[in-house]
Each structure stands twice: as C-alpha cells, then as structure tokens.
Short mmCIF file of C-alpha atoms in Angstrom, two decimals:
data_model
loop_
_atom_site.label_atom_id
_atom_site.label_comp_id
_atom_site.label_asym_id
_atom_site.label_seq_id
_atom_site.Cartn_x
_atom_site.Cartn_y
_atom_site.Cartn_z
CA UNK A 19 138.65 148.05 76.08
CA UNK A 20 137.47 147.86 79.74
CA UNK A 21 135.21 144.89 80.77
CA UNK A 22 134.67 146.53 84.05
CA UNK A 23 131.33 148.91 82.62
CA UNK A 24 128.70 146.14 81.83
CA UNK A 25 127.36 147.69 79.11
CA UNK A 26 130.78 147.72 77.70
CA UNK A 27 131.35 144.30 78.14
CA UNK A 28 128.33 143.34 76.35
CA UNK A 29 129.20 145.69 73.17
CA UNK A 30 132.91 144.21 73.63
CA UNK A 31 131.61 140.70 73.50
CA UNK A 32 128.96 141.23 70.66
CA UNK A 33 132.27 141.92 68.42
CA UNK A 34 133.77 139.01 69.51
CA UNK A 35 130.81 137.22 69.16
CA UNK A 36 129.40 138.00 65.95
CA UNK A 37 132.20 139.38 64.42
CA UNK A 38 129.67 139.73 60.68
CA UNK A 39 126.35 139.72 60.16
CA UNK A 40 124.40 138.04 62.66
CA UNK A 41 121.96 137.08 59.58
CA UNK A 42 123.10 133.95 58.25
CA UNK A 43 121.00 134.36 55.13
CA UNK A 44 123.00 137.43 53.47
CA UNK A 45 126.38 135.93 54.42
CA UNK A 46 128.38 133.74 52.03
CA UNK A 47 129.56 130.30 53.35
CA UNK A 48 133.04 129.56 53.07
CA UNK A 49 132.29 125.74 52.71
CA UNK A 50 128.76 123.88 50.47
CA UNK A 51 127.10 122.04 52.65
CA UNK A 52 128.50 118.12 53.95
CA UNK A 53 128.26 115.55 51.85
CA UNK A 54 129.51 113.19 54.52
CA UNK A 55 128.45 113.76 58.40
CA UNK A 56 130.36 111.21 61.47
CA UNK A 57 129.15 111.12 64.55
CA UNK A 58 131.05 108.97 66.92
CA UNK A 59 128.90 107.93 69.68
CA UNK A 60 125.48 105.87 69.20
CA UNK A 61 123.78 105.86 72.05
CA UNK A 62 122.17 108.75 74.12
CA UNK A 63 121.54 112.03 71.56
CA UNK A 64 123.87 110.30 68.96
CA UNK A 65 121.53 109.03 66.59
CA UNK A 66 119.14 112.03 67.32
CA UNK A 67 121.81 114.09 65.53
CA UNK A 68 122.42 111.58 63.10
CA UNK A 69 118.36 111.10 61.96
CA UNK A 70 118.48 115.38 61.81
CA UNK A 71 121.11 115.80 59.57
CA UNK A 72 119.72 112.87 57.06
CA UNK A 73 116.12 114.41 57.85
CA UNK A 74 117.77 117.47 56.69
CA UNK A 75 120.24 116.32 54.07
CA UNK A 76 118.53 113.10 52.66
CA UNK A 77 121.62 112.63 50.15
CA UNK A 78 124.27 112.81 52.81
CA UNK A 79 126.37 110.02 53.48
CA UNK A 80 126.15 109.04 57.13
CA UNK A 81 128.29 107.09 59.33
CA UNK A 82 128.05 106.13 62.97
CA UNK A 83 130.91 104.38 65.38
CA UNK A 84 130.61 103.38 68.84
CA UNK A 85 132.57 100.48 70.46
CA UNK A 86 129.33 98.82 71.45
CA UNK A 87 127.89 97.04 68.79
CA UNK A 88 124.07 96.98 70.79
CA UNK A 89 124.02 101.07 70.21
CA UNK A 90 124.70 100.81 66.93
CA UNK A 91 121.92 98.19 66.45
CA UNK A 92 119.98 100.81 68.96
CA UNK A 93 120.60 103.84 66.58
CA UNK A 94 119.46 101.83 63.99
CA UNK A 95 116.18 100.74 64.80
CA UNK A 96 115.53 104.62 66.46
CA UNK A 97 116.42 105.70 62.69
CA UNK A 98 114.11 103.04 60.73
CA UNK A 99 111.50 103.79 63.74
CA UNK A 100 111.64 107.63 62.99
CA UNK A 101 111.37 107.09 59.59
CA UNK A 102 108.35 104.88 59.92
CA UNK A 103 106.10 107.21 62.08
CA UNK A 104 107.25 109.59 59.77
CA UNK A 105 106.18 108.26 57.06
CA UNK A 106 102.95 106.96 58.61
CA UNK A 107 102.26 110.34 59.70
CA UNK A 108 102.27 111.86 55.81
CA UNK A 109 105.38 114.10 57.22
CA UNK A 110 107.82 112.34 54.90
CA UNK A 111 107.24 110.97 51.27
CA UNK A 112 108.50 107.36 50.41
CA UNK A 113 110.69 108.61 48.00
CA UNK A 114 112.11 110.71 51.19
CA UNK A 115 112.05 108.01 53.55
CA UNK A 116 114.08 105.43 51.10
CA UNK A 117 117.09 108.20 50.87
CA UNK A 118 117.01 108.95 54.51
CA UNK A 119 117.27 105.17 55.49
CA UNK A 120 120.09 104.11 52.67
CA UNK A 121 123.73 105.42 53.00
CA UNK A 122 123.94 104.88 56.28
CA UNK A 123 126.84 102.95 57.97
CA UNK A 124 126.81 101.93 61.55
CA UNK A 125 130.03 100.52 62.69
CA UNK A 126 132.62 99.59 65.34
CA UNK A 127 135.56 100.74 63.11
CA UNK A 128 136.67 104.47 63.17
CA UNK A 129 138.70 104.18 59.84
CA UNK A 130 135.35 104.62 57.93
CA UNK A 131 134.80 108.39 58.98
CA UNK A 132 137.66 108.81 56.82
CA UNK A 133 136.46 112.04 54.09
CA UNK A 134 134.27 113.20 56.13
CA UNK A 135 133.37 117.06 56.24
CA UNK A 136 132.11 117.40 59.40
CA UNK A 137 132.52 114.70 62.51
CA UNK A 138 130.17 114.90 65.54
CA UNK A 139 131.79 113.40 68.96
CA UNK A 140 128.26 112.71 71.05
CA UNK A 141 129.90 110.21 73.72
CA UNK A 142 129.57 110.36 77.43
CA UNK A 143 130.87 113.77 79.18
CA UNK A 144 134.36 112.24 80.61
CA UNK A 145 136.76 115.09 79.49
CA UNK A 146 139.55 112.16 79.04
CA UNK A 147 137.27 109.84 77.09
CA UNK A 148 136.46 112.82 74.66
CA UNK A 149 140.12 113.34 74.23
CA UNK A 150 140.86 110.15 72.99
CA UNK A 151 137.95 109.91 70.84
CA UNK A 152 139.36 113.37 69.26
CA UNK A 153 143.05 111.82 69.06
CA UNK A 154 141.44 108.19 67.58
CA UNK A 155 139.35 110.85 64.66
CA UNK A 156 142.15 113.16 64.01
CA UNK A 157 144.61 110.81 63.27
CA UNK A 158 141.86 109.53 60.39
CA UNK A 159 140.24 112.69 58.88
CA UNK A 160 141.27 115.31 56.67
CA UNK A 161 142.57 118.67 57.72
CA UNK A 162 139.94 120.32 56.32
CA UNK A 163 137.58 118.49 58.38
CA UNK A 164 135.12 119.87 60.82
CA UNK A 165 135.51 118.63 64.23
CA UNK A 166 132.18 119.20 66.84
CA UNK A 167 131.70 118.33 70.16
CA UNK A 168 128.30 117.98 71.78
CA UNK A 169 129.35 118.25 75.14
CA UNK A 170 126.63 120.15 77.24
CA UNK A 171 129.51 121.30 79.78
CA UNK A 172 132.81 120.78 79.45
CA UNK A 173 134.81 123.56 77.63
CA UNK A 174 136.19 123.87 74.22
CA UNK A 175 139.69 124.36 75.13
CA UNK A 176 139.76 121.39 77.37
CA UNK A 177 138.68 119.05 75.09
CA UNK A 178 140.04 120.55 72.22
CA UNK A 179 143.94 120.92 73.86
CA UNK A 180 144.71 117.38 72.32
CA UNK A 181 144.32 118.05 68.70
CA UNK A 182 147.16 119.15 66.59
CA UNK A 183 144.98 121.09 64.91
CA UNK A 184 142.66 122.99 67.36
CA UNK A 185 141.24 125.47 64.64
CA UNK A 186 139.24 123.20 63.17
CA UNK A 187 137.15 122.33 66.34
CA UNK A 188 134.58 123.68 68.42
CA UNK A 189 131.36 122.64 70.76
CA UNK A 190 128.23 122.36 69.05
CA UNK A 191 125.71 121.51 71.70
CA UNK A 192 122.39 119.99 70.93
CA UNK A 193 119.36 120.19 72.24
CA UNK A 194 116.88 117.02 73.17
CA UNK A 195 115.23 115.76 70.90
CA UNK A 196 118.26 116.95 68.38
CA UNK A 197 116.60 116.05 65.59
CA UNK A 198 113.46 118.63 65.70
CA UNK A 199 114.32 120.82 68.53
CA UNK A 200 115.38 123.75 67.06
CA UNK A 201 117.92 124.95 69.87
CA UNK A 202 121.71 124.79 69.43
CA UNK A 203 124.89 126.69 71.05
CA UNK A 204 127.94 127.20 69.03
CA UNK A 205 131.05 127.93 71.06
CA UNK A 206 133.48 130.46 70.49
CA UNK A 207 136.88 129.73 71.86
CA UNK A 208 140.16 131.65 72.00
CA UNK A 209 141.69 128.69 68.89
CA UNK A 210 139.20 128.19 66.28
CA UNK A 211 139.15 129.93 63.04
CA UNK A 212 136.64 132.43 62.53
CA UNK A 213 135.42 131.06 59.42
CA UNK A 214 134.89 127.62 61.02
CA UNK A 215 132.68 129.25 63.37
CA UNK A 216 130.91 131.53 60.73
CA UNK A 217 130.51 128.33 58.39
CA UNK A 218 128.41 125.91 61.37
CA UNK A 219 126.69 128.80 61.74
CA UNK A 220 125.43 129.55 58.88
CA UNK A 221 125.44 125.45 57.90
CA UNK A 222 123.07 125.43 60.78
CA UNK A 223 120.48 128.25 60.20
CA UNK A 224 120.24 126.34 56.84
CA UNK A 225 119.11 123.08 57.85
CA UNK A 226 116.63 124.46 60.40
CA UNK A 227 118.23 124.86 63.90
CA UNK A 228 118.21 128.09 65.67
CA UNK A 229 121.98 128.49 66.69
CA UNK A 230 123.20 131.21 69.15
CA UNK A 231 127.12 131.95 69.77
CA UNK A 232 128.15 131.57 73.05
CA UNK A 233 131.57 131.95 75.12
CA UNK A 234 133.90 128.97 76.29
CA UNK A 235 132.93 129.00 79.52
CA UNK A 236 131.34 125.96 81.95
CA UNK A 237 127.96 124.90 81.02
CA UNK A 238 128.12 127.83 78.53
CA UNK A 239 124.57 129.42 78.50
CA UNK A 240 121.55 127.43 78.34
CA UNK A 241 122.90 124.33 80.04
CA UNK A 242 123.70 126.61 83.03
CA UNK A 243 120.17 127.63 83.17
CA UNK A 244 118.61 124.07 82.98
CA UNK A 245 120.55 122.60 85.46
CA UNK A 246 120.92 125.34 88.21
CA UNK A 247 116.50 125.16 87.49
CA UNK A 248 116.57 121.75 87.81
CA UNK A 249 119.33 121.60 90.81
CA UNK A 250 116.99 124.22 92.43
CA UNK A 251 113.88 122.43 91.71
CA UNK A 252 115.74 119.41 93.51
CA UNK A 253 116.82 121.26 96.44
CA UNK A 254 112.77 122.46 96.88
CA UNK A 255 111.97 119.36 96.97
CA UNK A 256 115.24 118.05 99.67
CA UNK A 257 114.37 120.73 101.99
CA UNK A 258 110.45 120.17 102.39
CA UNK A 259 109.25 123.01 100.54
CA UNK A 260 106.92 120.99 97.93
CA UNK A 261 106.50 117.94 96.54
CA UNK A 262 107.91 117.04 92.48
CA UNK A 263 104.84 117.04 91.18
CA UNK A 264 103.64 120.61 92.89
CA UNK A 265 106.94 121.87 91.74
CA UNK A 266 106.21 121.06 88.06
CA UNK A 267 103.02 122.39 88.35
CA UNK A 268 103.99 125.70 89.01
CA UNK A 269 107.03 125.99 87.02
CA UNK A 270 104.30 125.31 84.33
CA UNK A 271 103.33 129.00 84.44
CA UNK A 272 106.99 129.69 82.99
CA UNK A 273 107.59 126.39 80.95
CA UNK A 274 105.81 123.76 79.19
CA UNK A 275 106.94 120.93 80.98
CA UNK A 276 108.61 121.41 84.75
CA UNK A 277 111.50 120.09 85.39
CA UNK A 278 111.55 116.69 87.24
CA UNK A 279 109.31 115.63 83.90
CA UNK A 280 112.12 116.82 82.12
CA UNK A 281 114.69 115.07 83.93
CA UNK A 282 112.36 112.11 84.02
CA UNK A 283 112.40 112.04 79.77
CA UNK A 284 115.78 112.60 79.57
CA UNK A 285 117.44 110.12 82.36
CA UNK A 286 119.49 113.82 83.27
CA UNK A 287 120.32 113.10 86.97
CA UNK A 288 123.24 111.81 86.60
CA UNK A 289 123.65 114.83 84.08
CA UNK A 290 122.82 117.13 86.40
CA UNK A 291 124.94 115.97 89.07
CA UNK A 292 128.24 115.94 86.65
CA UNK A 293 127.65 119.30 85.28
CA UNK A 294 126.96 121.42 88.81
CA UNK A 295 130.08 119.45 90.00
CA UNK A 296 132.55 121.22 87.52
CA UNK A 297 130.87 124.10 87.79
CA UNK A 298 131.72 124.39 91.48
CA UNK A 299 134.46 125.11 90.41
CA UNK A 300 132.63 128.68 90.53
CA UNK A 301 131.85 128.66 93.88
CA UNK A 302 130.52 126.16 95.99
CA UNK A 303 126.79 127.61 95.73
CA UNK A 304 126.28 125.38 92.55
CA UNK A 305 126.98 121.85 94.49
CA UNK A 306 124.47 119.46 93.24
CA UNK A 307 121.53 118.43 95.36
CA UNK A 308 122.33 115.21 97.56
CA UNK A 309 118.97 113.97 96.35
CA UNK A 310 120.10 113.15 92.42
CA UNK A 311 122.14 110.28 94.16
CA UNK A 312 119.55 108.28 95.42
CA UNK A 313 116.24 108.64 92.85
CA UNK A 314 116.06 107.26 89.53
CA UNK A 315 112.50 108.34 88.07
CA UNK A 316 110.56 111.31 89.81
CA UNK A 317 106.70 111.45 90.84
CA UNK A 318 105.44 114.18 88.70
CA UNK A 319 102.62 115.41 86.42
CA UNK A 320 103.42 115.66 82.70
CA UNK A 321 103.06 118.87 80.52
CA UNK A 322 99.60 120.10 81.04
CA UNK A 323 99.20 118.06 84.43
CA UNK A 324 98.45 119.48 87.60
CA UNK A 325 97.88 118.63 91.75
CA UNK A 326 96.85 121.38 94.22
CA UNK A 327 99.29 123.70 95.59
CA UNK A 328 98.59 126.28 98.23
CA UNK A 329 98.94 130.10 97.41
CA UNK A 330 102.37 130.02 100.40
CA UNK A 331 103.61 127.03 98.70
CA UNK A 332 103.40 127.91 95.09
CA UNK A 333 104.86 131.64 95.98
CA UNK A 334 107.95 130.11 97.71
CA UNK A 335 108.60 127.66 94.18
CA UNK A 336 107.72 130.58 92.05
CA UNK A 337 110.32 133.00 93.76
CA UNK A 338 112.82 130.65 93.75
CA UNK A 339 112.67 129.24 90.18
CA UNK A 340 112.39 132.81 89.08
CA UNK A 341 115.52 133.18 91.27
CA UNK A 342 117.67 130.81 89.83
CA UNK A 343 116.57 131.30 86.57
CA UNK A 344 116.89 135.36 86.45
CA UNK A 345 120.51 135.07 88.52
CA UNK A 346 121.87 132.48 85.67
CA UNK A 347 120.47 134.72 82.73
CA UNK A 348 121.84 138.24 83.90
CA UNK A 349 125.37 136.23 84.56
CA UNK A 350 125.32 135.05 81.30
CA UNK A 351 124.99 138.43 80.01
CA UNK A 352 126.98 140.34 82.68
CA UNK A 353 130.32 137.89 82.04
CA UNK A 354 130.06 137.86 78.14
CA UNK A 355 129.06 134.69 78.08
CA UNK A 356 126.01 135.52 75.31
CA UNK A 357 123.95 138.36 74.69
CA UNK A 358 120.57 139.00 75.81
CA UNK A 359 118.58 138.40 72.61
CA UNK A 360 120.10 134.94 72.72
CA UNK A 361 119.26 134.00 76.43
CA UNK A 362 115.96 134.96 75.66
CA UNK A 363 116.00 132.92 72.02
CA UNK A 364 117.68 129.98 73.36
CA UNK A 365 115.58 129.77 76.76
CA UNK A 366 112.46 129.85 74.46
CA UNK A 367 113.29 127.61 71.67
CA UNK A 368 115.44 124.79 73.20
CA UNK A 369 113.98 124.39 76.88
CA UNK A 370 110.51 125.37 75.93
CA UNK A 371 110.30 128.48 78.31
CA UNK A 372 107.11 130.30 77.77
CA UNK A 373 109.27 133.51 77.52
CA UNK A 374 112.62 134.35 77.40
CA UNK A 375 113.42 135.08 81.03
CA UNK A 376 114.84 139.01 80.24
CA UNK A 377 111.34 139.37 78.90
CA UNK A 378 109.39 137.78 82.25
CA UNK A 379 111.44 140.26 84.38
CA UNK A 380 110.33 143.00 81.94
CA UNK A 381 106.56 141.95 82.46
CA UNK A 382 106.97 141.67 86.28
CA UNK A 383 108.77 144.88 85.94
#
C-alpha cells in the first residue's frame, strides 16, 4: 500500500495502530488485572504513577525501586499525603485508604520486583540509564512480565534494543499529575507483540485513563505538540515579542494554563531542552530556545490570571502559538504518527486544551 497519499497513509496507520476494536469495553483481555506492579524511579513522576495504580487497584502489591534512599522516603511521604488529603476531602473511605496505604515496598533492592506482572520505568530521560535499568529488570522478572517506559520522547526501539525479549515491552507515557490526568500514550513499534499493546490499552481504559496509540517516533505525538508549543513561547519571549505573562494570557484562549505556568509547576525547562535536542534529528527548526538554559522560574500568571495585552501583540502571539499547534498536529497525522481524533482527544485530556487542534481549525474555517 502506497504511503504517498495522505488519506491512504492515514488508513494504513489506522490498521497498524488499531488492528481490532477501538472500544476496549467490547474486547476480551488476554490477561487478568495485575496483582503486582513495580515502579523503577521514585523521584519525579514515579510516585504519582504508583499512586495511580494503588488508587485504581487498592489490593495491588506495589514496589518502588530507586538507588537513592531520600527519593524513596519522599515518595512514601507523597503517597501518604495523597491519601490523607483524599480522606479529608471525603473522596476516599477509611477502608480504601487503609488498602491504598498498605502493601507498598520502598527499596533500593531490585530483587524485590520479582513476581511483578507489570514494571514501569520512570527514571531520568537518559537512554543509557534507561537501557541499564531494563537490563537489570529483565534479569529478575518472569518472561511474561510486561515492561513499560514512561519516557516522554525516546523511541521504544532505542530503549528496548538491549532486551532479550523486546516483544513484551513498550512505552507508556503518563502525563502529570499521573494519578489523575487521564492522558496516556502507548507506543506501537515493530517488535512489540500485538497482545501486549491490546492488553495495555484495555488495562488503562479499565483503570480510568483515556489512552491513545501512537507510532514509535521521537516525542510520539503529545510531547511533540506540548514541547514545541512551549519552545515557540520561549522564542517569542527571546525575540522580545511579548512577556511570559502576556504569552500565557493569550494562550489561555485555547488552553487552561499557559506554557510558562505549566513549565513552572512541572519544572519542565530541562525536559524541553532534552526533547527538542533529540527532535533536532528531524531538522534544525526544533532547536530549543537558548533562554531555557538561563531561566529556572518564569514570571507569569496562573490559570484565570490575566494581564493587559495590546491587540497587536496578542495577534502575533496567537498566530505563532496556533501555527506551531497546527503544524505539529497536522504533521503527526500526515506522517502516520496518530489519528486525527486521537490527537484531538490527547490534547484535551492530557494537555488541557479547551478544544482539540483540529476542532480549532474547523472553527476558524
């Protein structure tokens, strides 16, 4: 089948990404719900991923592994704080709270992950470190254990090339805060078994996520959209077009929180630099803005906060932000990275856009 025609290409990808039913509620899973889940990496998003599983499956056994004791202690404190807050708000019963808080192991000993049904890696965005982690994990777990990486940009083919059995591994990209953000990307790559992809798609839907299936490219789909949305915002600031607060004010026409506000709460400056530096394999135009290297916290406004923006500045900012949003979204579909409705869905549920990019295009006309 030729991939030269855009429509033909999208149809071809649809067959590849969604071989069976797209509604997981009418499929029969190949495996039961996991009884034991391990998360490697207790800093950053790792604790939130673990809490997501305990909150969704209170009976599940959860293991956190990290080489740093302080990170493990911080993860434990975060889990306990989440449970305490849920109790105080009446969103969790005391019976569930007890189950969620129990049967969790915080350890530096990799051997504790033995017997896991699912292992999620959530360490730093460094290919060599991730490969080393998975080599250690594969030496311990059963052959049927599913392995997943939470990487936001590195293709699965690069991470899992070190495995003896790569067909049981793929990327499962969570979005912050992972325990309540419904967004999730599952990578379909050439060596992963279809059964693994279909099971993960079913599993995360059962647990309350809204996953989408994406091709195995740098940044997949939603990171490409978000990272370049933020990168163009930084370039606008660098070029003196507008201030961070002005850019965030204009951005809130389309998204709940502006790019600089999100970067502040996610401590995302290094993430953008790493992701866009990797994406430069596809072109110089992805080079990260230099200002990311010199600023730690942006001076901006939060959701609902606004500053006065002149019509001329607002127009320039709006055009640039929509330009990068549309270009990244259209490229994702045109190159077969994802389907139109999945790009729309992911941008809304994972990135908090008020409308999907293709819906915005339709409204503009």
